[in-house]
Coordinates of C-alpha atoms in Angstrom, one line a residue:
Chain A
M1 CA 7.2 -45.0 53.2
S2 CA 6.5 -42.8 56.2
D3 CA 5.7 -44.3 59.6
P4 CA 1.9 -44.8 59.7
D5 CA 1.9 -44.0 63.4
D6 CA 3.1 -40.5 62.7
R7 CA 1.0 -39.6 59.7
P8 CA -1.9 -37.3 60.2
T9 CA -5.2 -39.0 59.6
Q10 CA -8.1 -37.8 57.5
V11 CA -10.6 -39.5 59.8
G12 CA -12.5 -37.1 62.2
S13 CA -14.5 -38.1 65.2
D14 CA -17.5 -38.5 62.9
A15 CA -15.7 -40.9 60.6
G16 CA -17.9 -42.2 57.9
D17 CA -20.5 -39.5 58.3
G18 CA -19.4 -36.9 55.8
D19 CA -20.4 -33.4 56.6
R20 CA -23.6 -33.9 58.5
P21 CA -23.6 -32.0 61.8
P22 CA -23.5 -34.3 64.8
T23 CA -26.7 -34.5 66.9
A24 CA -27.1 -35.8 70.4
F25 CA -30.0 -37.9 71.8
V26 CA -30.6 -37.6 75.5
P27 CA -33.2 -39.9 77.1
A28 CA -35.8 -38.2 79.3
H29 CA -35.5 -39.2 83.0
V30 CA -38.3 -39.6 85.4
T31 CA -37.1 -39.5 89.0
G32 CA -39.1 -41.7 91.3
F33 CA -37.5 -40.5 94.6
F34 CA -34.5 -38.4 95.5
T35 CA -32.6 -36.6 98.2
A36 CA -31.2 -33.0 98.0
E37 CA -27.5 -32.9 98.7
P38 CA -26.3 -29.3 98.4
A39 CA -22.6 -28.4 98.3
N40 CA -20.6 -25.3 97.4
D41 CA -18.7 -27.3 94.8
P42 CA -21.2 -28.0 92.0
T43 CA -19.4 -31.2 91.1
K44 CA -20.1 -32.5 94.6
A45 CA -23.6 -31.2 94.9
G46 CA -26.4 -33.4 93.6
S47 CA -28.8 -36.0 94.8
T48 CA -29.2 -39.7 95.5
G49 CA -32.3 -41.5 94.2
A50 CA -33.6 -43.6 91.4
G51 CA -35.5 -43.1 88.1
L52 CA -36.2 -44.4 84.6
A53 CA -34.3 -43.3 81.5
L54 CA -36.9 -43.2 78.7
S55 CA -36.8 -44.0 75.0
D56 CA -38.7 -40.7 74.6
G57 CA -36.2 -37.9 75.0
V58 CA -34.6 -34.8 73.6
T59 CA -32.5 -34.4 70.4
V60 CA -30.0 -31.6 70.3
R61 CA -27.9 -29.9 67.6
V62 CA -25.5 -27.0 68.1
E63 CA -24.3 -24.5 65.4
P64 CA -21.9 -21.6 65.6
A65 CA -23.5 -18.2 65.8
T66 CA -22.5 -14.5 66.1
P67 CA -19.8 -14.2 68.8
G68 CA -21.1 -13.4 72.2
T69 CA -24.7 -14.7 71.4
Y70 CA -26.2 -17.8 73.0
E71 CA -29.7 -18.9 71.8
V72 CA -31.7 -22.0 72.7
L73 CA -34.6 -23.0 70.5
L74 CA -36.9 -25.8 71.8
D75 CA -39.3 -27.1 69.2
R76 CA -38.5 -23.9 67.2
E77 CA -39.5 -21.6 70.0
P78 CA -36.7 -19.4 71.6
M79 CA -36.5 -20.2 75.3
D80 CA -34.8 -18.5 78.2
I81 CA -33.1 -21.4 79.9
E82 CA -29.9 -21.1 81.9
A83 CA -28.3 -24.6 82.0
P84 CA -27.3 -25.0 78.3
K85 CA -26.0 -21.4 78.1
R86 CA -23.8 -22.1 81.1
V87 CA -22.5 -25.2 79.3
L88 CA -21.5 -23.2 76.3
Q89 CA -19.7 -20.6 78.4
A90 CA -17.9 -23.3 80.4
L91 CA -16.8 -24.9 77.1
R92 CA -15.5 -21.4 76.0
V93 CA -17.8 -21.4 72.9
D94 CA -18.1 -17.9 71.7
G95 CA -21.5 -17.7 70.2
A96 CA -23.8 -20.7 69.4
R97 CA -27.4 -21.6 68.6
V98 CA -28.8 -24.7 70.2
Y99 CA -31.7 -26.5 68.3
A100 CA -33.6 -29.0 70.3
R101 CA -36.7 -31.2 69.8
S102 CA -38.4 -32.8 72.8
E103 CA -40.7 -35.7 72.9
V104 CA -41.7 -34.9 76.5
P105 CA -43.1 -31.8 78.1
L106 CA -41.0 -29.2 80.0
A107 CA -41.4 -28.6 83.8
S108 CA -43.2 -31.9 84.2
G109 CA -40.6 -34.2 85.7
F110 CA -38.8 -35.5 82.6
G111 CA -35.4 -33.8 83.1
V112 CA -35.7 -31.6 79.9
S113 CA -33.3 -29.0 81.2
G114 CA -30.7 -31.6 82.1
A115 CA -31.1 -33.1 78.7
L116 CA -30.6 -29.7 77.0
A117 CA -27.4 -29.2 79.2
L118 CA -26.0 -32.6 78.4
G119 CA -27.0 -32.6 74.7
T120 CA -25.4 -29.2 74.3
A121 CA -22.2 -30.3 76.0
L122 CA -21.9 -33.4 73.7
C123 CA -22.6 -31.5 70.5
A124 CA -20.6 -28.4 71.3
N125 CA -17.5 -30.5 72.0
A126 CA -17.9 -32.3 68.7
V127 CA -18.7 -29.2 66.6
F128 CA -16.1 -26.9 68.0
D129 CA -13.4 -29.6 68.1
G130 CA -13.3 -29.8 71.8
E131 CA -11.1 -32.5 73.3
L132 CA -13.0 -33.3 76.5
S133 CA -13.9 -36.8 77.6
E134 CA -17.4 -38.1 78.3
N135 CA -16.9 -37.7 82.1
E136 CA -15.7 -34.2 81.6
L137 CA -18.7 -33.3 79.5
V138 CA -21.1 -34.8 82.0
T139 CA -19.3 -32.9 84.7
V140 CA -19.8 -29.6 82.8
A141 CA -23.5 -30.3 82.2
H142 CA -24.1 -31.4 85.8
G143 CA -22.4 -28.3 87.2
A144 CA -24.4 -26.0 84.9
E145 CA -27.7 -27.7 85.9
V146 CA -26.9 -27.5 89.6
Q147 CA -25.9 -23.8 89.4
A148 CA -29.0 -23.0 87.4
G149 CA -31.0 -24.6 90.2
T150 CA -33.1 -26.6 87.8
G151 CA -32.0 -30.1 88.8
L152 CA -29.7 -32.2 90.9
G153 CA -29.5 -35.7 89.5
D154 CA -31.0 -35.9 86.0
V155 CA -27.7 -35.2 84.1
V156 CA -25.8 -38.2 85.5
A157 CA -28.8 -40.4 85.2
Q158 CA -29.3 -39.4 81.6
A159 CA -25.6 -40.0 80.9
R160 CA -26.0 -43.6 82.1
G161 CA -29.4 -44.7 80.7
G162 CA -31.4 -47.8 81.9
V163 CA -32.8 -47.6 85.4
P164 CA -30.2 -45.4 87.1
V165 CA -29.7 -45.6 90.9
R166 CA -27.7 -42.7 92.3
L167 CA -26.0 -44.0 95.4
E168 CA -23.8 -41.0 96.1
P169 CA -24.4 -37.5 94.7
G170 CA -22.3 -35.5 92.3
A171 CA -20.6 -35.5 88.9
P172 CA -18.8 -38.6 87.7
A173 CA -15.6 -38.1 89.8
E174 CA -17.6 -37.8 93.0
G175 CA -20.9 -39.6 92.5
V176 CA -21.5 -43.4 92.7
M177 CA -24.1 -45.0 90.5
D178 CA -25.6 -48.4 90.0
G179 CA -28.6 -49.7 88.0
I180 CA -31.6 -52.0 88.1
P181 CA -31.0 -54.8 85.5
A182 CA -34.6 -54.7 84.1
R183 CA -36.5 -53.3 81.1
S184 CA -40.1 -52.4 80.8
R185 CA -42.8 -50.7 78.7
V186 CA -43.5 -47.4 80.4
E187 CA -46.7 -45.3 80.2
Y188 CA -47.1 -41.7 81.4
V189 CA -49.7 -38.9 81.6
T190 CA -48.9 -35.2 82.4
L191 CA -51.5 -33.2 84.3
G192 CA -49.6 -30.0 84.8
E193 CA -46.3 -28.3 85.6
L194 CA -44.3 -28.0 88.8
S195 CA -41.2 -25.8 89.3
T196 CA -38.2 -27.9 90.4
A197 CA -36.4 -24.7 91.3
E198 CA -39.1 -23.7 93.8
V199 CA -39.1 -27.1 95.6
L200 CA -35.3 -27.2 95.7
S201 CA -35.0 -23.7 97.1
G202 CA -37.4 -24.5 99.9
D203 CA -36.8 -26.7 103.0
T204 CA -35.7 -30.1 101.7
E205 CA -35.0 -31.9 105.0
E206 CA -38.2 -33.9 105.2
L207 CA -37.9 -34.8 101.5
T208 CA -34.3 -36.0 102.0
H209 CA -35.2 -38.2 104.9
A210 CA -38.0 -39.8 102.8
G211 CA -35.5 -40.2 99.9
E212 CA -33.0 -41.9 102.1
R213 CA -35.6 -44.5 103.3
A214 CA -36.7 -45.1 99.7
L215 CA -33.1 -45.7 98.6
S216 CA -32.4 -48.0 101.4
A217 CA -35.5 -50.1 100.5
L218 CA -34.5 -50.2 96.8
V219 CA -30.9 -51.3 97.5
Q220 CA -32.1 -54.3 99.5
E221 CA -34.1 -55.4 96.4
P222 CA -33.1 -53.7 93.2
T223 CA -36.1 -54.6 91.1
L224 CA -38.6 -52.5 89.1
P225 CA -41.7 -53.3 91.3
R226 CA -39.8 -52.3 94.4
F227 CA -38.6 -49.1 92.7
V228 CA -42.2 -48.0 91.9
R229 CA -43.5 -48.9 95.4
A230 CA -40.6 -46.9 97.0
S231 CA -41.4 -44.0 94.7
R232 CA -45.1 -44.0 95.6
R233 CA -44.3 -44.0 99.3
F234 CA -41.7 -41.2 98.8
A235 CA -44.2 -38.9 97.1
R236 CA -46.6 -39.1 100.0
E237 CA -44.0 -38.9 102.8
A238 CA -42.2 -36.0 101.1
G239 CA -45.5 -34.1 100.9
L240 CA -45.1 -33.7 97.1
L241 CA -48.2 -35.6 96.0
T242 CA -50.8 -33.3 94.4
D243 CA -54.5 -34.3 94.6
R244 CA -54.7 -34.8 90.9
V245 CA -51.6 -37.0 90.8
R246 CA -52.8 -39.0 93.8
D247 CA -56.1 -39.8 92.1
V248 CA -54.4 -41.1 89.0
V249 CA -51.9 -43.2 91.0
L250 CA -54.9 -44.7 92.9
D251 CA -56.7 -45.5 89.6
V252 CA -53.6 -47.4 88.4
S253 CA -53.4 -49.3 91.7
E254 CA -57.1 -50.3 91.6
A255 CA -56.5 -51.7 88.1
D256 CA -53.7 -53.9 89.6
G257 CA -51.0 -51.7 88.0
S258 CA -47.9 -50.1 89.4
G259 CA -47.6 -46.3 89.0
A260 CA -46.0 -43.3 90.8
M261 CA -45.3 -39.6 90.5
A262 CA -42.4 -38.2 88.4
M263 CA -40.3 -35.8 90.4
L264 CA -40.8 -33.0 89.9
G265 CA -43.9 -32.6 87.8
E266 CA -47.6 -33.3 87.8
T267 CA -46.8 -36.5 85.9
V268 CA -47.8 -40.1 86.7
F269 CA -45.7 -42.9 85.2
A270 CA -46.6 -46.6 85.2
L271 CA -44.9 -49.9 84.3
G272 CA -46.4 -52.0 81.5
T273 CA -50.0 -51.1 80.7
G274 CA -50.8 -49.6 84.1
L275 CA -52.4 -46.4 82.9
S276 CA -54.2 -47.8 79.9
D277 CA -55.7 -50.6 82.0
A278 CA -57.0 -47.9 84.4
G279 CA -58.8 -46.1 81.5
H280 CA -56.3 -43.3 81.0
D281 CA -54.9 -42.3 77.6
P282 CA -51.1 -42.3 78.2
S283 CA -48.0 -41.7 76.1
V284 CA -46.2 -45.0 75.7
C285 CA -42.4 -45.5 75.6
R286 CA -40.0 -47.9 77.3
V287 CA -37.0 -47.9 79.5
H288 CA -34.0 -46.8 77.3
P289 CA -30.9 -48.9 77.8
T290 CA -28.7 -46.2 76.3
G291 CA -27.4 -43.1 78.0
A292 CA -26.9 -39.8 76.2
H293 CA -24.9 -40.1 73.0
L294 CA -23.9 -38.5 69.8
T295 CA -25.8 -39.9 66.8
L296 CA -24.6 -40.1 63.3
D297 CA -27.6 -39.8 60.9
G298 CA -27.8 -42.8 58.7
W299 CA -25.9 -44.7 61.4
Chain B
M1 CA -59.5 -49.8 100.1
S2 CA -56.1 -51.2 101.0
D3 CA -53.0 -49.0 101.0
P4 CA -51.6 -49.2 97.5
D5 CA -48.0 -49.0 98.8
D6 CA -48.4 -52.3 100.6
R7 CA -50.2 -54.3 98.0
P8 CA -48.3 -56.9 96.0
T9 CA -47.9 -55.9 92.4
Q10 CA -48.5 -58.1 89.4
V11 CA -45.8 -56.4 87.4
G12 CA -42.5 -58.3 87.1
S13 CA -39.2 -57.0 86.0
D14 CA -40.2 -57.8 82.4
A15 CA -43.4 -55.8 82.7
G16 CA -45.4 -55.6 79.4
D17 CA -43.6 -58.5 77.9
G18 CA -45.8 -61.5 78.8
D19 CA -44.0 -64.8 79.1
R20 CA -41.2 -64.4 76.6
P21 CA -37.9 -65.3 78.2
P22 CA -35.6 -62.3 78.6
T23 CA -32.5 -62.2 76.4
A24 CA -29.4 -60.0 76.8
F25 CA -27.5 -58.3 74.1
V26 CA -23.8 -57.7 74.8
P27 CA -21.8 -55.6 72.3
A28 CA -18.5 -57.0 71.0
H29 CA -15.5 -55.1 72.3
V30 CA -12.2 -54.6 70.4
T31 CA -9.5 -53.5 72.7
G32 CA -6.9 -51.2 71.0
F33 CA -4.4 -51.2 73.8
F34 CA -4.2 -52.4 77.4
T35 CA -2.1 -53.1 80.5
A36 CA -2.3 -56.3 82.6
E37 CA -3.0 -55.6 86.2
P38 CA -3.0 -58.9 88.2
A39 CA -4.3 -59.1 91.8
N40 CA -5.3 -61.9 94.1
D41 CA -8.8 -60.4 94.5
P42 CA -10.5 -60.8 91.0
T43 CA -12.6 -57.7 91.6
K44 CA -9.3 -55.7 91.8
A45 CA -7.5 -57.5 89.0
G46 CA -8.1 -56.3 85.5
S47 CA -6.6 -53.9 83.0
T48 CA -6.5 -50.3 81.9
G49 CA -6.8 -49.4 78.2
A50 CA -9.3 -48.4 75.6
G51 CA -11.5 -50.0 72.9
L52 CA -14.6 -49.8 70.8
A53 CA -18.0 -51.4 71.8
L54 CA -19.5 -52.6 68.5
S55 CA -23.1 -52.9 67.3
D56 CA -22.1 -56.4 66.3
G57 CA -22.3 -58.5 69.4
V58 CA -23.5 -61.6 71.3
T59 CA -27.2 -62.4 72.2
V60 CA -27.7 -64.7 75.2
R61 CA -30.6 -66.6 76.6
V62 CA -30.6 -68.8 79.7
E63 CA -33.0 -71.6 80.6
P64 CA -33.2 -73.9 83.6
A65 CA -31.8 -77.4 83.1
T66 CA -31.2 -80.6 85.1
P67 CA -29.8 -79.7 88.5
G68 CA -26.0 -79.8 88.6
T69 CA -25.6 -79.4 84.8
Y70 CA -24.2 -76.4 83.0
E71 CA -24.2 -76.2 79.2
V72 CA -23.2 -73.4 76.9
L73 CA -24.3 -73.5 73.2
L74 CA -22.7 -71.0 70.9
D75 CA -24.4 -70.8 67.5
R76 CA -26.0 -74.2 68.4
E77 CA -22.6 -75.9 69.1
P78 CA -21.8 -77.0 72.6
M79 CA -18.7 -75.3 73.8
D80 CA -16.3 -75.8 76.7
I81 CA -16.0 -72.3 78.1
E82 CA -15.3 -71.6 81.7
A83 CA -16.4 -67.9 82.3
P84 CA -20.2 -68.3 81.9
K85 CA -20.2 -71.5 83.9
R86 CA -18.4 -69.8 86.7
V87 CA -21.1 -67.0 86.6
L88 CA -23.9 -69.5 87.0
Q89 CA -22.2 -71.1 90.0
A90 CA -21.5 -67.7 91.6
L91 CA -25.2 -66.9 91.2
R92 CA -26.0 -70.2 92.8
V93 CA -28.0 -71.4 89.8
D94 CA -28.3 -75.2 90.1
G95 CA -28.5 -76.3 86.5
A96 CA -28.8 -74.1 83.4
R97 CA -28.4 -74.1 79.7
V98 CA -27.0 -70.9 78.0
Y99 CA -28.0 -70.3 74.3
A100 CA -25.8 -67.7 72.6
R101 CA -25.6 -66.3 69.1
S102 CA -22.6 -64.3 68.0
E103 CA -22.1 -61.9 65.1
V104 CA -18.3 -61.9 65.7
P105 CA -15.8 -64.8 65.7
L106 CA -14.3 -66.4 68.8
A107 CA -10.7 -65.9 69.9
S108 CA -10.2 -63.0 67.5
G109 CA -10.2 -60.0 69.8
F110 CA -13.9 -59.3 70.1
G111 CA -14.4 -60.2 73.8
V112 CA -16.8 -63.1 73.1
S113 CA -16.0 -64.9 76.3
G114 CA -16.6 -61.7 78.3
A115 CA -19.9 -61.2 76.4
L116 CA -21.0 -64.8 77.3
A117 CA -20.1 -64.2 81.0
L118 CA -22.0 -60.8 81.2
G119 CA -25.0 -61.9 79.1
T120 CA -25.3 -65.1 81.3
A121 CA -25.2 -62.9 84.5
L122 CA -27.9 -60.6 83.2
C123 CA -30.2 -63.4 82.0
A124 CA -29.7 -65.7 84.9
N125 CA -30.6 -63.0 87.4
A126 CA -33.8 -62.2 85.5
V127 CA -34.8 -65.9 84.9
F128 CA -34.1 -67.2 88.4
D129 CA -35.5 -64.1 90.1
G130 CA -32.2 -63.0 91.4
E131 CA -32.1 -59.6 93.1
L132 CA -28.6 -58.3 92.2
S133 CA -28.0 -54.9 90.8
E134 CA -26.2 -54.1 87.6
N135 CA -22.9 -53.4 89.3
E136 CA -23.2 -56.7 91.2
L137 CA -23.8 -58.6 88.0
V138 CA -20.9 -56.9 86.2
T139 CA -18.7 -57.8 89.2
V140 CA -19.7 -61.4 89.0
A141 CA -19.0 -61.6 85.3
H142 CA -15.7 -59.7 85.5
G143 CA -14.5 -62.0 88.3
A144 CA -15.5 -65.1 86.3
E145 CA -13.6 -63.9 83.3
V146 CA -10.5 -63.0 85.2
Q147 CA -10.5 -66.3 87.1
A148 CA -10.9 -68.2 83.8
G149 CA -7.9 -66.3 82.4
T150 CA -9.7 -65.4 79.2
G151 CA -9.9 -61.6 79.6
L152 CA -9.1 -58.7 81.9
G153 CA -11.1 -55.7 80.7
D154 CA -13.8 -56.7 78.2
V155 CA -16.6 -57.2 80.7
V156 CA -16.5 -53.7 82.2
A157 CA -16.1 -52.1 78.8
Q158 CA -19.0 -54.2 77.4
A159 CA -21.2 -53.1 80.3
R160 CA -20.5 -49.5 79.5
G161 CA -20.8 -49.3 75.7
G162 CA -19.5 -46.5 73.4
V163 CA -15.8 -46.0 73.3
P164 CA -14.8 -47.1 76.8
V165 CA -11.5 -46.0 78.4
R166 CA -10.4 -48.0 81.5
L167 CA -8.5 -45.6 83.7
E168 CA -8.2 -47.9 86.7
P169 CA -8.5 -51.7 86.6
G170 CA -11.2 -53.8 88.2
A171 CA -14.9 -54.4 88.7
P172 CA -17.2 -51.4 89.2
A173 CA -16.4 -50.8 92.9
E174 CA -12.7 -50.6 92.1
G175 CA -12.3 -49.6 88.5
V176 CA -12.6 -46.1 87.0
M177 CA -13.9 -45.6 83.5
D178 CA -14.4 -42.8 81.1
G179 CA -15.3 -42.6 77.4
I180 CA -14.5 -40.9 74.2
P181 CA -17.6 -38.9 73.1
A182 CA -17.6 -39.9 69.4
R183 CA -19.3 -42.4 67.1
S184 CA -18.1 -43.9 63.9
R185 CA -18.7 -46.6 61.3
V186 CA -16.3 -49.5 62.0
E187 CA -14.9 -52.1 59.6
Y188 CA -13.0 -55.2 60.5
V189 CA -11.4 -58.3 59.0
T190 CA -10.3 -61.4 60.9
L191 CA -7.2 -63.3 59.6
G192 CA -6.9 -65.9 62.4
E193 CA -7.1 -66.7 66.1
L194 CA -4.8 -65.8 69.0
S195 CA -5.1 -67.2 72.6
T196 CA -5.7 -64.4 75.1
A197 CA -4.9 -66.9 77.9
E198 CA -1.5 -67.6 76.4
V199 CA -0.5 -64.0 76.2
L200 CA -1.8 -63.1 79.6
S201 CA 0.0 -66.0 81.3
G202 CA 3.3 -65.0 79.8
D203 CA 5.5 -62.0 80.7
T204 CA 3.3 -58.9 80.4
E205 CA 5.7 -56.2 81.7
E206 CA 6.7 -54.8 78.3
L207 CA 3.1 -54.9 77.1
T208 CA 2.0 -53.0 80.3
H209 CA 4.6 -50.3 79.8
A210 CA 3.4 -49.8 76.2
G211 CA -0.2 -49.8 77.4
E212 CA 0.6 -47.1 80.0
R213 CA 2.2 -44.9 77.3
A214 CA -0.8 -45.3 75.0
L215 CA -3.3 -44.5 77.8
S216 CA -1.4 -41.4 78.7
A217 CA -1.4 -40.2 75.1
L218 CA -5.2 -40.8 74.8
V219 CA -6.1 -39.1 78.0
Q220 CA -4.3 -35.9 76.7
E221 CA -6.6 -35.9 73.7
P222 CA -9.6 -38.3 74.0
T223 CA -10.5 -38.5 70.3
L224 CA -11.0 -41.5 67.9
P225 CA -8.1 -40.7 65.7
R226 CA -5.8 -40.5 68.7
F227 CA -7.2 -43.8 69.9
V228 CA -6.4 -45.6 66.7
R229 CA -2.9 -44.1 66.5
A230 CA -2.1 -45.0 70.1
S231 CA -3.4 -48.6 69.4
R232 CA -1.2 -48.9 66.3
R233 CA 1.8 -47.9 68.2
F234 CA 0.9 -50.2 71.1
A235 CA 0.7 -53.3 69.0
R236 CA 4.2 -52.7 67.7
E237 CA 5.8 -51.8 71.0
A238 CA 4.1 -54.7 72.8
G239 CA 5.5 -57.1 70.3
L240 CA 2.0 -58.4 69.5
L241 CA 1.7 -57.4 65.8
T242 CA 1.7 -60.5 63.5
D243 CA 3.1 -60.2 60.0
R244 CA -0.4 -60.6 58.4
V245 CA -2.0 -58.0 60.7
R246 CA 0.9 -55.5 60.0
D247 CA 0.4 -55.9 56.3
V248 CA -3.3 -55.1 56.4
V249 CA -2.8 -52.2 58.8
L250 CA -0.2 -50.8 56.4
D251 CA -2.7 -51.2 53.5
V252 CA -5.2 -49.1 55.4
S253 CA -2.7 -46.4 56.2
E254 CA -1.6 -46.2 52.5
A255 CA -5.2 -45.6 51.5
D256 CA -5.2 -42.7 54.0
G257 CA -7.3 -44.7 56.5
S258 CA -6.9 -45.3 60.2
G259 CA -6.7 -48.9 61.4
A260 CA -5.2 -51.0 64.1
M261 CA -5.0 -54.5 65.6
A262 CA -7.7 -55.9 67.9
M263 CA -6.3 -57.2 71.2
L264 CA -6.1 -60.2 71.3
G265 CA -6.8 -61.6 67.9
E266 CA -5.5 -61.6 64.4
T267 CA -8.1 -58.9 63.6
V268 CA -7.7 -55.5 62.0
F269 CA -10.3 -52.8 62.7
A270 CA -10.6 -49.5 60.9
L271 CA -12.7 -46.3 61.3
G272 CA -15.0 -45.2 58.5
T273 CA -14.3 -47.0 55.2
G274 CA -10.6 -47.6 56.0
L275 CA -10.5 -51.3 55.0
S276 CA -12.9 -51.1 52.0
D277 CA -10.8 -48.2 50.6
A278 CA -7.7 -50.3 50.9
G279 CA -9.4 -53.1 48.8
H280 CA -10.3 -55.5 51.6
D281 CA -13.7 -57.0 52.1
P282 CA -14.5 -56.2 55.7
S283 CA -17.5 -56.8 58.0
V284 CA -19.2 -53.4 58.7
C285 CA -20.7 -52.2 61.9
R286 CA -20.5 -49.1 64.1
V287 CA -19.6 -48.0 67.6
H288 CA -22.5 -49.1 69.8
P289 CA -23.6 -46.4 72.3
T290 CA -25.3 -48.9 74.5
G291 CA -23.7 -51.2 77.1
A292 CA -24.9 -54.8 77.7
H293 CA -28.6 -54.9 78.5
L294 CA -31.7 -57.1 78.8
T295 CA -33.9 -56.9 75.8
L296 CA -37.6 -57.4 75.6
D297 CA -38.6 -58.9 72.3
G298 CA -41.1 -56.7 70.6
W299 CA -39.7 -53.7 72.4

């Protein structure tokens, strides 16, 4: 009998799953507060801050396509989005189509572009027999998102899940993360869109000072109520609060709830039943304990 | 109207969950190969290696008890186990009872003692209004497990979920982790018990050399088949393979499956349907993408 250690195995990385294509689920991520930390090296660039990974998120599937072509379909609509295409090129995939379904709106502070980048990295590695580790795939997606200018910290937060706290900016080899050990029902309403790229390309000094104060307050007491309070103060100090968002946040506070603005979107999120209690008609989900991951249908 | 940023909030860390006590779920962790890396500082001590976090695991609940008393009940039976008691003392909890249910057997290579330590840390922090972060709680549980001598790397792996690869030993501030981006059905059979404490207190030099070779092979190609192959070779080279385990691993290989020994227990795990195909009657679960986390019943 041959040595079993040296025999090739029939079991692929999707063992037990037959021929179904792998899909990835990436939780949405609402940032409560953040700093902008630019750097020439995209693995060092990023942000500190904190947010919530949500059970609502983005599901991604990647299929081979005509060499040289890169297409991204979000909810069946072709979209011109840079980050996932950069991921495919970084992984040396020559031609692919990315199919994505999103439970949350674009450009509203849920990290959809980061989710597309990270989901594409996980699926493309599985489909095209890549041999990168999780840290390497997160690094590729983080770099693509930073270079596209569409986000600074969503990818590493979405890779972690839970209530991610970004203590030092950057991809896994550079960044330092922690988390708040708590779970909650989360409600949200979206009032309109904001462009992350526009805010990030402007003067971010004020914003970063406010973000540093918020992080310092949260580290002293890493709890959900403190997170939402620090986020509320950050939105005001950073000058990012729109009139419509402020009104809804005040509604929630008057109903004894705890809500804040999602960075960067005209979105208000609240813990528990904060928005319902205030008479709004929110979407309802929860903090998602799981980071981005491949899923095996049926498993 | 008062400033909403300064008003106390009614929302606790279990927002939306009413008065139900928080419980924690900690995935079981089968180590495929490892090194022993002792150090005087328990946050620096630990191991490198790799394993699988499983959807079968341990559920923990903590309740206040008579001051000065510490009791652990596993599946309703009182048990004398050091790590969770050390966690309660480190968190300055004066009297507590830990209720745990386990889907996997003790002393068989599933990291049950690590799961009890980590689950106790998460629940005690929530129940007794502690204000530690996730990294701090993982550090407390890792240190308790190392000092109890019952494990070196399960706690940090169980905190991460998925297919954790421990590149550098120690608690979060010291250790370095990565993961294999793959999921799979997992089967296992347990043939008997082994004492982790006995192996770890003996000469671990040979074992550590074998573990270093296995890690180096896995880092070159971070895939599940490579992980199982490296684990199989490790068990033999480290001299830990028992006759009964070897026979079952060979059965799996002869049926074209991929299985190895769980460290440290008389347990064989296999990807996909490896054990069923070989005519065994295994327990069936899957790689669990989620690390240890608080759960809110009903959510």
